[in-house]
Every structure is written in C-alpha cells, then in structure tokens.
Amino acid sequence: MVAARRSEKSAETEQALKHAARKLFAERGYLNTKITDITAAAGRAAGSFYNHFASKEELLQSLLKDLADESDNSAEDPAHTADFTDPESVRYHVAAYWNFGRKNWPVLRSVGQAALVNADFARIAARFATEQREEVADHLDGFTAAGLRLPGSAEVSLAMMFLSATGLLQAVEEGGLTLTDEQAVDALTSFVYRGLTGRDVD
C-alpha cells in the first residue's frame, strides 16, 4: 500500500514537472527556462527534478516521446484514409497535423530551439521529422496509377508538405499572421494538394 502510494505520488510529480515545463516553454522559450523555474512552477522542491530527469534536455525528450505516442495513435481513427490523390485524405492529414501542432507548439518550438545549441537534439529533431514523413510515405503510392507526377521524389515532396505546414503554424503561433484554424486548414489543403497533384481542390 505504501509502495503504491509512493509510486502514485512520483507519477504525479513527474506530470506536474512536465505540465510546468510546457507552460514555461510557451511563455519564455526553452532556452530561457531554468530547472529551478520548472520546479517552482510545479510547486515541487528543486531537488525533486532529478528524481525524474537527469537534465532539462531529458525532460524535453520525454515530452517529445509523449508527442510521438500521441501521433502514432492518430492512424487508428476510422476516418483516416491513406491516399493523397484524394483531397479529403489530404485535408484529414493537414487538419490532424495542424491541430496536433497547435496543441503541442510549446514542445515543438522547444525542440527547434534546443536543436540550435545541442547536436544531440539536432539529430533527435531530424529523426522526428523523418519519422513523420515515413508515417505517410505510403499515402503517395497511388500517384503513378492515377497518372500523377510528384514535384520531386516522394521524400522531397513530403518534406515540402510538412515544412509548409510548420512554417504557417509558426507564423500564426508567433503572431505574424492571424488565421482561424479552419482558414489555415483550408489554405494548407489547397496548397499541399495542388503542390502534390497539380490539381485544384474541388
């Protein structure tokens, strides 16, 4: 009983630290947030941080793993289809990525900031981007049969798709553009679908 309660309390502390880190990363950025800021915001003793994470970098890696696990579950949605020759399939994935990015922007931005100063994180960020592309690589399989030609290789075409979505997301999140989520998804769907297929969305 005591061990179970201790384990539960440890899990609560870990979640509190993660929640505080996300909040502070959103407010002041990853590089400007210190471990003592995180423990103070979580209402925990400064030393408690090291019972869960060896460093701020390890905490960010844990947050990124949470994001990857969330992303993996999206393919189980019955509305999911795997055919980018269909504009509705493109729209579904654009909307899923947009909503995922809006929800998790503090972590995504923090990973980018960490990658600027940490070679290990640069590799982690690159691997995360590669895994995102690999998850939808088979969505281009029907292009040849449909008589469609991608603008570049499959990998390059998907990289451009994700980079355009991330760039627009950054502009909106950082105040450079004002768009509703619906407007952003509509614009990105048209842009990506036309870029991939050369066709307009009907």
JSON list of C-alpha atoms in Angstrom, two decimals:
[
{"chain": "A", "resi": 1, "resn": "MET", "atom": "CA", "xyz": [0.00, 0.00, 0.00]},
{"chain": "A", "resi": 2, "resn": "VAL", "atom": "CA", "xyz": [2.77, 2.42, 0.94]},
{"chain": "A", "resi": 3, "resn": "ALA", "atom": "CA", "xyz": [4.76, 1.49, -2.17]},
{"chain": "A", "resi": 4, "resn": "ALA", "atom": "CA", "xyz": [1.71, 2.02, -4.37]},
{"chain": "A", "resi": 5, "resn": "ARG", "atom": "CA", "xyz": [1.08, 5.43, -2.85]},
{"chain": "A", "resi": 6, "resn": "ARG", "atom": "CA", "xyz": [4.74, 6.37, -3.28]},
{"chain": "A", "resi": 7, "resn": "SER", "atom": "CA", "xyz": [4.61, 5.31, -6.93]},
{"chain": "A", "resi": 8, "resn": "GLU", "atom": "CA", "xyz": [1.43, 7.32, -7.46]},
{"chain": "A", "resi": 9, "resn": "LYS", "atom": "CA", "xyz": [2.98, 10.39, -5.86]},
{"chain": "A", "resi": 10, "resn": "SER", "atom": "CA", "xyz": [6.09, 10.02, -8.04]},
{"chain": "A", "resi": 11, "resn": "ALA", "atom": "CA", "xyz": [3.93, 9.86, -11.17]},
{"chain": "A", "resi": 12, "resn": "GLU", "atom": "CA", "xyz": [2.03, 12.95, -10.04]},
{"chain": "A", "resi": 13, "resn": "THR", "atom": "CA", "xyz": [5.29, 14.85, -9.54]},
{"chain": "A", "resi": 14, "resn": "GLU", "atom": "CA", "xyz": [6.57, 13.83, -12.97]},
{"chain": "A", "resi": 15, "resn": "GLN", "atom": "CA", "xyz": [3.35, 15.04, -14.62]},
{"chain": "A", "resi": 16, "resn": "ALA", "atom": "CA", "xyz": [3.46, 18.29, -12.63]},
{"chain": "A", "resi": 17, "resn": "LEU", "atom": "CA", "xyz": [7.02, 18.93, -13.82]},
{"chain": "A", "resi": 18, "resn": "LYS", "atom": "CA", "xyz": [6.04, 18.23, -17.43]},
{"chain": "A", "resi": 19, "resn": "HIS", "atom": "CA", "xyz": [2.99, 20.48, -17.21]},
{"chain": "A", "resi": 20, "resn": "ALA", "atom": "CA", "xyz": [5.03, 23.30, -15.68]},
{"chain": "A", "resi": 21, "resn": "ALA", "atom": "CA", "xyz": [7.74, 22.90, -18.32]},
{"chain": "A", "resi": 22, "resn": "ARG", "atom": "CA", "xyz": [5.24, 23.12, -21.18]},
{"chain": "A", "resi": 23, "resn": "LYS", "atom": "CA", "xyz": [3.73, 26.27, -19.66]},
{"chain": "A", "resi": 24, "resn": "LEU", "atom": "CA", "xyz": [7.10, 27.95, -19.15]},
{"chain": "A", "resi": 25, "resn": "PHE", "atom": "CA", "xyz": [8.42, 26.92, -22.56]},
{"chain": "A", "resi": 26, "resn": "ALA", "atom": "CA", "xyz": [5.34, 28.57, -24.07]},
{"chain": "A", "resi": 27, "resn": "GLU", "atom": "CA", "xyz": [5.79, 31.75, -22.05]},
{"chain": "A", "resi": 28, "resn": "ARG", "atom": "CA", "xyz": [9.55, 32.32, -22.17]},
{"chain": "A", "resi": 29, "resn": "GLY", "atom": "CA", "xyz": [11.03, 29.70, -24.51]},
{"chain": "A", "resi": 30, "resn": "TYR", "atom": "CA", "xyz": [13.09, 26.61, -23.83]},
{"chain": "A", "resi": 31, "resn": "LEU", "atom": "CA", "xyz": [16.48, 28.30, -23.68]},
{"chain": "A", "resi": 32, "resn": "ASN", "atom": "CA", "xyz": [15.31, 30.92, -21.17]},
{"chain": "A", "resi": 33, "resn": "THR", "atom": "CA", "xyz": [13.72, 28.40, -18.79]},
{"chain": "A", "resi": 34, "resn": "LYS", "atom": "CA", "xyz": [15.80, 27.02, -15.92]},
{"chain": "A", "resi": 35, "resn": "ILE", "atom": "CA", "xyz": [15.21, 23.82, -13.98]},
{"chain": "A", "resi": 36, "resn": "THR", "atom": "CA", "xyz": [14.53, 25.84, -10.83]},
{"chain": "A", "resi": 37, "resn": "ASP", "atom": "CA", "xyz": [11.85, 27.77, -12.76]},
{"chain": "A", "resi": 38, "resn": "ILE", "atom": "CA", "xyz": [10.18, 24.46, -13.62]},
{"chain": "A", "resi": 39, "resn": "THR", "atom": "CA", "xyz": [10.25, 23.09, -10.08]},
{"chain": "A", "resi": 40, "resn": "ALA", "atom": "CA", "xyz": [8.95, 26.38, -8.66]},
{"chain": "A", "resi": 41, "resn": "ALA", "atom": "CA", "xyz": [6.09, 26.49, -11.17]},
{"chain": "A", "resi": 42, "resn": "ALA", "atom": "CA", "xyz": [5.28, 22.84, -10.38]},
{"chain": "A", "resi": 43, "resn": "GLY", "atom": "CA", "xyz": [5.26, 23.57, -6.65]},
{"chain": "A", "resi": 44, "resn": "ARG", "atom": "CA", "xyz": [7.95, 20.97, -6.03]},
{"chain": "A", "resi": 45, "resn": "ALA", "atom": "CA", "xyz": [11.32, 21.06, -4.23]},
{"chain": "A", "resi": 46, "resn": "ALA", "atom": "CA", "xyz": [14.23, 21.90, -6.53]},
{"chain": "A", "resi": 47, "resn": "GLY", "atom": "CA", "xyz": [15.94, 18.57, -5.89]},
{"chain": "A", "resi": 48, "resn": "SER", "atom": "CA", "xyz": [12.87, 16.57, -6.84]},
{"chain": "A", "resi": 49, "resn": "PHE", "atom": "CA", "xyz": [13.51, 17.26, -10.51]},
{"chain": "A", "resi": 50, "resn": "TYR", "atom": "CA", "xyz": [16.49, 14.90, -10.55]},
{"chain": "A", "resi": 51, "resn": "ASN", "atom": "CA", "xyz": [14.40, 12.01, -9.22]},
{"chain": "A", "resi": 52, "resn": "HIS", "atom": "CA", "xyz": [12.68, 12.02, -12.62]},
{"chain": "A", "resi": 53, "resn": "PHE", "atom": "CA", "xyz": [15.00, 13.63, -15.17]},
{"chain": "A", "resi": 54, "resn": "ALA", "atom": "CA", "xyz": [18.76, 13.89, -15.40]},
{"chain": "A", "resi": 55, "resn": "SER", "atom": "CA", "xyz": [18.55, 17.25, -17.18]},
{"chain": "A", "resi": 56, "resn": "LYS", "atom": "CA", "xyz": [16.26, 19.75, -18.87]},
{"chain": "A", "resi": 57, "resn": "GLU", "atom": "CA", "xyz": [17.17, 18.04, -22.15]},
{"chain": "A", "resi": 58, "resn": "GLU", "atom": "CA", "xyz": [15.94, 14.69, -20.84]},
{"chain": "A", "resi": 59, "resn": "LEU", "atom": "CA", "xyz": [12.65, 16.27, -19.77]},
{"chain": "A", "resi": 60, "resn": "LEU", "atom": "CA", "xyz": [12.21, 17.70, -23.27]},
{"chain": "A", "resi": 61, "resn": "GLN", "atom": "CA", "xyz": [12.96, 14.29, -24.76]},
{"chain": "A", "resi": 62, "resn": "SER", "atom": "CA", "xyz": [10.23, 12.84, -22.56]},
{"chain": "A", "resi": 63, "resn": "LEU", "atom": "CA", "xyz": [7.77, 15.49, -23.76]},
{"chain": "A", "resi": 64, "resn": "LEU", "atom": "CA", "xyz": [8.72, 14.71, -27.35]},
{"chain": "A", "resi": 65, "resn": "LYS", "atom": "CA", "xyz": [8.14, 10.99, -26.75]},
{"chain": "A", "resi": 66, "resn": "ASP", "atom": "CA", "xyz": [4.66, 11.83, -25.42]},
{"chain": "A", "resi": 67, "resn": "LEU", "atom": "CA", "xyz": [4.00, 13.69, -28.68]},
{"chain": "A", "resi": 68, "resn": "ALA", "atom": "CA", "xyz": [5.25, 10.81, -30.79]},
{"chain": "A", "resi": 69, "resn": "ASP", "atom": "CA", "xyz": [3.00, 8.38, -28.90]},
{"chain": "A", "resi": 70, "resn": "GLU", "atom": "CA", "xyz": [0.03, 10.70, -29.47]},
{"chain": "A", "resi": 71, "resn": "SER", "atom": "CA", "xyz": [0.85, 10.95, -33.18]},
{"chain": "A", "resi": 72, "resn": "ASP", "atom": "CA", "xyz": [1.10, 7.15, -33.50]},
{"chain": "A", "resi": 73, "resn": "ASN", "atom": "CA", "xyz": [-2.47, 6.75, -32.27]},
{"chain": "A", "resi": 74, "resn": "SER", "atom": "CA", "xyz": [-3.96, 9.03, -34.94]},
{"chain": "A", "resi": 75, "resn": "ALA", "atom": "CA", "xyz": [-3.82, 6.33, -37.65]},
{"chain": "A", "resi": 76, "resn": "GLU", "atom": "CA", "xyz": [-6.36, 4.30, -35.65]},
{"chain": "A", "resi": 77, "resn": "ASP", "atom": "CA", "xyz": [-9.09, 6.88, -36.42]},
{"chain": "A", "resi": 78, "resn": "PRO", "atom": "CA", "xyz": [-11.71, 5.24, -38.68]},
{"chain": "A", "resi": 79, "resn": "ALA", "atom": "CA", "xyz": [-11.89, 8.50, -40.68]},
{"chain": "A", "resi": 80, "resn": "HIS", "atom": "CA", "xyz": [-8.24, 8.07, -41.65]},
{"chain": "A", "resi": 81, "resn": "THR", "atom": "CA", "xyz": [-7.51, 7.19, -45.29]},
{"chain": "A", "resi": 82, "resn": "ALA", "atom": "CA", "xyz": [-4.13, 6.70, -46.93]},
{"chain": "A", "resi": 83, "resn": "ASP", "atom": "CA", "xyz": [-4.50, 8.16, -50.42]},
{"chain": "A", "resi": 84, "resn": "PHE", "atom": "CA", "xyz": [-3.13, 11.64, -51.16]},
{"chain": "A", "resi": 85, "resn": "THR", "atom": "CA", "xyz": [-4.66, 11.58, -54.66]},
{"chain": "A", "resi": 86, "resn": "ASP", "atom": "CA", "xyz": [-7.91, 12.26, -52.75]},
{"chain": "A", "resi": 87, "resn": "PRO", "atom": "CA", "xyz": [-8.19, 15.85, -51.49]},
{"chain": "A", "resi": 88, "resn": "GLU", "atom": "CA", "xyz": [-10.24, 14.70, -48.50]},
{"chain": "A", "resi": 89, "resn": "SER", "atom": "CA", "xyz": [-7.37, 12.47, -47.40]},
{"chain": "A", "resi": 90, "resn": "VAL", "atom": "CA", "xyz": [-5.01, 15.44, -47.69]},
{"chain": "A", "resi": 91, "resn": "ARG", "atom": "CA", "xyz": [-7.44, 17.59, -45.71]},
{"chain": "A", "resi": 92, "resn": "TYR", "atom": "CA", "xyz": [-7.72, 14.97, -42.97]},
{"chain": "A", "resi": 93, "resn": "HIS", "atom": "CA", "xyz": [-3.95, 14.81, -42.53]},
{"chain": "A", "resi": 94, "resn": "VAL", "atom": "CA", "xyz": [-3.47, 18.58, -42.77]},
{"chain": "A", "resi": 95, "resn": "ALA", "atom": "CA", "xyz": [-6.14, 19.11, -40.11]},
{"chain": "A", "resi": 96, "resn": "ALA", "atom": "CA", "xyz": [-4.67, 16.41, -37.88]},
{"chain": "A", "resi": 97, "resn": "TYR", "atom": "CA", "xyz": [-1.17, 17.92, -38.17]},
{"chain": "A", "resi": 98, "resn": "TRP", "atom": "CA", "xyz": [-2.46, 21.45, -37.64]},
{"chain": "A", "resi": 99, "resn": "ASN", "atom": "CA", "xyz": [-4.45, 20.54, -34.53]},
{"chain": "A", "resi": 100, "resn": "PHE", "atom": "CA", "xyz": [-1.55, 18.47, -33.21]},
{"chain": "A", "resi": 101, "resn": "GLY", "atom": "CA", "xyz": [0.84, 21.37, -33.82]},
{"chain": "A", "resi": 102, "resn": "ARG", "atom": "CA", "xyz": [-1.42, 23.96, -32.20]},
{"chain": "A", "resi": 103, "resn": "LYS", "atom": "CA", "xyz": [-1.84, 21.81, -29.12]},
{"chain": "A", "resi": 104, "resn": "ASN", "atom": "CA", "xyz": [1.86, 20.99, -28.82]},
{"chain": "A", "resi": 105, "resn": "TRP", "atom": "CA", "xyz": [3.54, 24.11, -30.19]},
{"chain": "A", "resi": 106, "resn": "PRO", "atom": "CA", "xyz": [5.50, 24.85, -26.96]},
{"chain": "A", "resi": 107, "resn": "VAL", "atom": "CA", "xyz": [7.21, 21.46, -27.23]},
{"chain": "A", "resi": 108, "resn": "LEU", "atom": "CA", "xyz": [7.75, 21.61, -31.00]},
{"chain": "A", "resi": 109, "resn": "ARG", "atom": "CA", "xyz": [9.24, 25.10, -30.73]},
{"chain": "A", "resi": 110, "resn": "SER", "atom": "CA", "xyz": [11.41, 23.98, -27.79]},
{"chain": "A", "resi": 111, "resn": "VAL", "atom": "CA", "xyz": [12.80, 21.09, -29.79]},
{"chain": "A", "resi": 112, "resn": "GLY", "atom": "CA", "xyz": [13.76, 23.53, -32.55]},
{"chain": "A", "resi": 113, "resn": "GLN", "atom": "CA", "xyz": [15.41, 25.85, -30.04]},
{"chain": "A", "resi": 114, "resn": "ALA", "atom": "CA", "xyz": [17.29, 23.01, -28.37]},
{"chain": "A", "resi": 115, "resn": "ALA", "atom": "CA", "xyz": [18.49, 21.77, -31.76]},
{"chain": "A", "resi": 116, "resn": "LEU", "atom": "CA", "xyz": [20.23, 25.11, -32.33]},
{"chain": "A", "resi": 117, "resn": "VAL", "atom": "CA", "xyz": [22.57, 24.62, -29.38]},
{"chain": "A", "resi": 118, "resn": "ASN", "atom": "CA", "xyz": [22.68, 20.85, -28.88]},
{"chain": "A", "resi": 119, "resn": "ALA", "atom": "CA", "xyz": [23.91, 18.43, -31.56]},
{"chain": "A", "resi": 120, "resn": "ASP", "atom": "CA", "xyz": [22.08, 15.51, -29.95]},
{"chain": "A", "resi": 121, "resn": "PHE", "atom": "CA", "xyz": [18.82, 17.42, -30.16]},
{"chain": "A", "resi": 122, "resn": "ALA", "atom": "CA", "xyz": [19.52, 18.38, -33.74]},
{"chain": "A", "resi": 123, "resn": "ARG", "atom": "CA", "xyz": [19.68, 14.66, -34.51]},
{"chain": "A", "resi": 124, "resn": "ILE", "atom": "CA", "xyz": [16.54, 13.99, -32.48]},
{"chain": "A", "resi": 125, "resn": "ALA", "atom": "CA", "xyz": [14.64, 16.73, -34.33]},
{"chain": "A", "resi": 126, "resn": "ALA", "atom": "CA", "xyz": [15.82, 15.38, -37.69]},
{"chain": "A", "resi": 127, "resn": "ARG", "atom": "CA", "xyz": [14.78, 11.85, -36.74]},
{"chain": "A", "resi": 128, "resn": "PHE", "atom": "CA", "xyz": [11.35, 13.05, -35.56]},
{"chain": "A", "resi": 129, "resn": "ALA", "atom": "CA", "xyz": [10.81, 14.82, -38.91]},
{"chain": "A", "resi": 130, "resn": "THR", "atom": "CA", "xyz": [11.92, 11.72, -40.80]},
{"chain": "A", "resi": 131, "resn": "GLU", "atom": "CA", "xyz": [9.53, 9.53, -38.81]},
{"chain": "A", "resi": 132, "resn": "GLN", "atom": "CA", "xyz": [6.66, 11.90, -39.58]},
{"chain": "A", "resi": 133, "resn": "ARG", "atom": "CA", "xyz": [7.36, 11.59, -43.30]},
{"chain": "A", "resi": 134, "resn": "GLU", "atom": "CA", "xyz": [7.74, 7.82, -43.11]},
{"chain": "A", "resi": 135, "resn": "GLU", "atom": "CA", "xyz": [4.33, 7.50, -41.43]},
{"chain": "A", "resi": 136, "resn": "VAL", "atom": "CA", "xyz": [2.63, 8.88, -44.56]},
{"chain": "A", "resi": 137, "resn": "ALA", "atom": "CA", "xyz": [5.05, 7.72, -47.27]},
{"chain": "A", "resi": 138, "resn": "ASP", "atom": "CA", "xyz": [2.64, 5.04, -48.47]},
{"chain": "A", "resi": 139, "resn": "HIS", "atom": "CA", "xyz": [-0.05, 7.71, -48.96]},
{"chain": "A", "resi": 140, "resn": "LEU", "atom": "CA", "xyz": [1.68, 8.56, -52.26]},
{"chain": "A", "resi": 141, "resn": "ASP", "atom": "CA", "xyz": [1.60, 5.00, -53.62]},
{"chain": "A", "resi": 142, "resn": "GLY", "atom": "CA", "xyz": [-1.41, 5.63, -55.86]},
{"chain": "A", "resi": 143, "resn": "PHE", "atom": "CA", "xyz": [0.06, 8.56, -57.78]},
{"chain": "A", "resi": 144, "resn": "THR", "atom": "CA", "xyz": [1.56, 6.60, -60.68]},
{"chain": "A", "resi": 145, "resn": "ALA", "atom": "CA", "xyz": [-1.63, 4.61, -61.26]},
{"chain": "A", "resi": 146, "resn": "ALA", "atom": "CA", "xyz": [-3.62, 7.88, -61.20]},
{"chain": "A", "resi": 147, "resn": "GLY", "atom": "CA", "xyz": [-1.32, 9.38, -63.84]},
{"chain": "A", "resi": 148, "resn": "LEU", "atom": "CA", "xyz": [0.04, 11.97, -61.40]},
{"chain": "A", "resi": 149, "resn": "ARG", "atom": "CA", "xyz": [3.63, 13.14, -61.09]},
{"chain": "A", "resi": 150, "resn": "LEU", "atom": "CA", "xyz": [5.03, 14.41, -57.82]},
{"chain": "A", "resi": 151, "resn": "PRO", "atom": "CA", "xyz": [7.01, 17.70, -57.82]},
{"chain": "A", "resi": 152, "resn": "GLY", "atom": "CA", "xyz": [10.09, 15.83, -56.59]},
{"chain": "A", "resi": 153, "resn": "SER", "atom": "CA", "xyz": [10.93, 12.49, -55.04]},
{"chain": "A", "resi": 154, "resn": "ALA", "atom": "CA", "xyz": [8.42, 11.16, -52.51]},
{"chain": "A", "resi": 155, "resn": "GLU", "atom": "CA", "xyz": [10.71, 12.18, -49.63]},
{"chain": "A", "resi": 156, "resn": "VAL", "atom": "CA", "xyz": [11.24, 15.69, -51.00]},
{"chain": "A", "resi": 157, "resn": "SER", "atom": "CA", "xyz": [7.54, 16.14, -51.74]},
{"chain": "A", "resi": 158, "resn": "LEU", "atom": "CA", "xyz": [6.56, 15.12, -48.22]},
{"chain": "A", "resi": 159, "resn": "ALA", "atom": "CA", "xyz": [9.29, 17.31, -46.70]},
{"chain": "A", "resi": 160, "resn": "MET", "atom": "CA", "xyz": [7.86, 20.33, -48.56]},
{"chain": "A", "resi": 161, "resn": "MET", "atom": "CA", "xyz": [4.38, 19.43, -47.33]},
{"chain": "A", "resi": 162, "resn": "PHE", "atom": "CA", "xyz": [5.45, 19.32, -43.67]},
{"chain": "A", "resi": 163, "resn": "LEU", "atom": "CA", "xyz": [7.68, 22.39, -43.93]},
{"chain": "A", "resi": 164, "resn": "SER", "atom": "CA", "xyz": [4.89, 24.50, -45.43]},
{"chain": "A", "resi": 165, "resn": "ALA", "atom": "CA", "xyz": [2.51, 23.41, -42.67]},
{"chain": "A", "resi": 166, "resn": "THR", "atom": "CA", "xyz": [5.10, 24.05, -39.94]},
{"chain": "A", "resi": 167, "resn": "GLY", "atom": "CA", "xyz": [6.01, 27.44, -41.39]},
{"chain": "A", "resi": 168, "resn": "LEU", "atom": "CA", "xyz": [2.39, 28.59, -41.42]},
{"chain": "A", "resi": 169, "resn": "LEU", "atom": "CA", "xyz": [1.89, 27.21, -37.92]},
{"chain": "A", "resi": 170, "resn": "GLN", "atom": "CA", "xyz": [4.89, 29.18, -36.67]},
{"chain": "A", "resi": 171, "resn": "ALA", "atom": "CA", "xyz": [3.65, 32.38, -38.31]},
{"chain": "A", "resi": 172, "resn": "VAL", "atom": "CA", "xyz": [0.25, 32.01, -36.63]},
{"chain": "A", "resi": 173, "resn": "GLU", "atom": "CA", "xyz": [1.61, 30.95, -33.22]},
{"chain": "A", "resi": 174, "resn": "GLU", "atom": "CA", "xyz": [4.14, 33.79, -33.11]},
{"chain": "A", "resi": 175, "resn": "GLY", "atom": "CA", "xyz": [1.68, 36.45, -34.20]},
{"chain": "A", "resi": 176, "resn": "GLY", "atom": "CA", "xyz": [2.90, 37.05, -37.73]},
{"chain": "A", "resi": 177, "resn": "LEU", "atom": "CA", "xyz": [-0.44, 36.03, -39.23]},
{"chain": "A", "resi": 178, "resn": "THR", "atom": "CA", "xyz": [-3.99, 35.95, -37.96]},
{"chain": "A", "resi": 179, "resn": "LEU", "atom": "CA", "xyz": [-5.96, 32.96, -39.20]},
{"chain": "A", "resi": 180, "resn": "THR", "atom": "CA", "xyz": [-8.67, 30.78, -37.76]},
{"chain": "A", "resi": 181, "resn": "ASP", "atom": "CA", "xyz": [-7.90, 27.08, -37.64]},
{"chain": "A", "resi": 182, "resn": "GLU", "atom": "CA", "xyz": [-10.46, 26.48, -40.39]},
{"chain": "A", "resi": 183, "resn": "GLN", "atom": "CA", "xyz": [-8.87, 29.12, -42.64]},
{"chain": "A", "resi": 184, "resn": "ALA", "atom": "CA", "xyz": [-5.43, 27.65, -42.07]},
{"chain": "A", "resi": 185, "resn": "VAL", "atom": "CA", "xyz": [-6.54, 24.09, -42.82]},
{"chain": "A", "resi": 186, "resn": "ASP", "atom": "CA", "xyz": [-8.41, 25.21, -45.97]},
{"chain": "A", "resi": 187, "resn": "ALA", "atom": "CA", "xyz": [-5.42, 27.17, -47.26]},
{"chain": "A", "resi": 188, "resn": "LEU", "atom": "CA", "xyz": [-2.91, 24.44, -46.47]},
{"chain": "A", "resi": 189, "resn": "THR", "atom": "CA", "xyz": [-5.11, 21.74, -48.01]},
{"chain": "A", "resi": 190, "resn": "SER", "atom": "CA", "xyz": [-5.38, 23.68, -51.27]},
{"chain": "A", "resi": 191, "resn": "PHE", "atom": "CA", "xyz": [-1.67, 24.48, -51.26]},
{"chain": "A", "resi": 192, "resn": "VAL", "atom": "CA", "xyz": [-0.49, 20.96, -50.46]},
{"chain": "A", "resi": 193, "resn": "TYR", "atom": "CA", "xyz": [-2.94, 19.17, -52.75]},
{"chain": "A", "resi": 194, "resn": "ARG", "atom": "CA", "xyz": [-2.12, 21.40, -55.70]},
{"chain": "A", "resi": 195, "resn": "GLY", "atom": "CA", "xyz": [1.58, 21.11, -54.95]},
{"chain": "A", "resi": 196, "resn": "LEU", "atom": "CA", "xyz": [1.43, 17.30, -54.86]},
{"chain": "A", "resi": 197, "resn": "THR", "atom": "CA", "xyz": [-1.01, 16.67, -57.70]},
{"chain": "A", "resi": 198, "resn": "GLY", "atom": "CA", "xyz": [-1.10, 19.80, -59.86]},
{"chain": "A", "resi": 199, "resn": "ARG", "atom": "CA", "xyz": [-4.87, 19.83, -59.36]},
{"chain": "A", "resi": 200, "resn": "ASP", "atom": "CA", "xyz": [-7.17, 22.27, -57.58]},
{"chain": "A", "resi": 201, "resn": "VAL", "atom": "CA", "xyz": [-9.35, 21.13, -54.70]},
{"chain": "A", "resi": 202, "resn": "ASP", "atom": "CA", "xyz": [-12.92, 20.99, -55.99]}
]
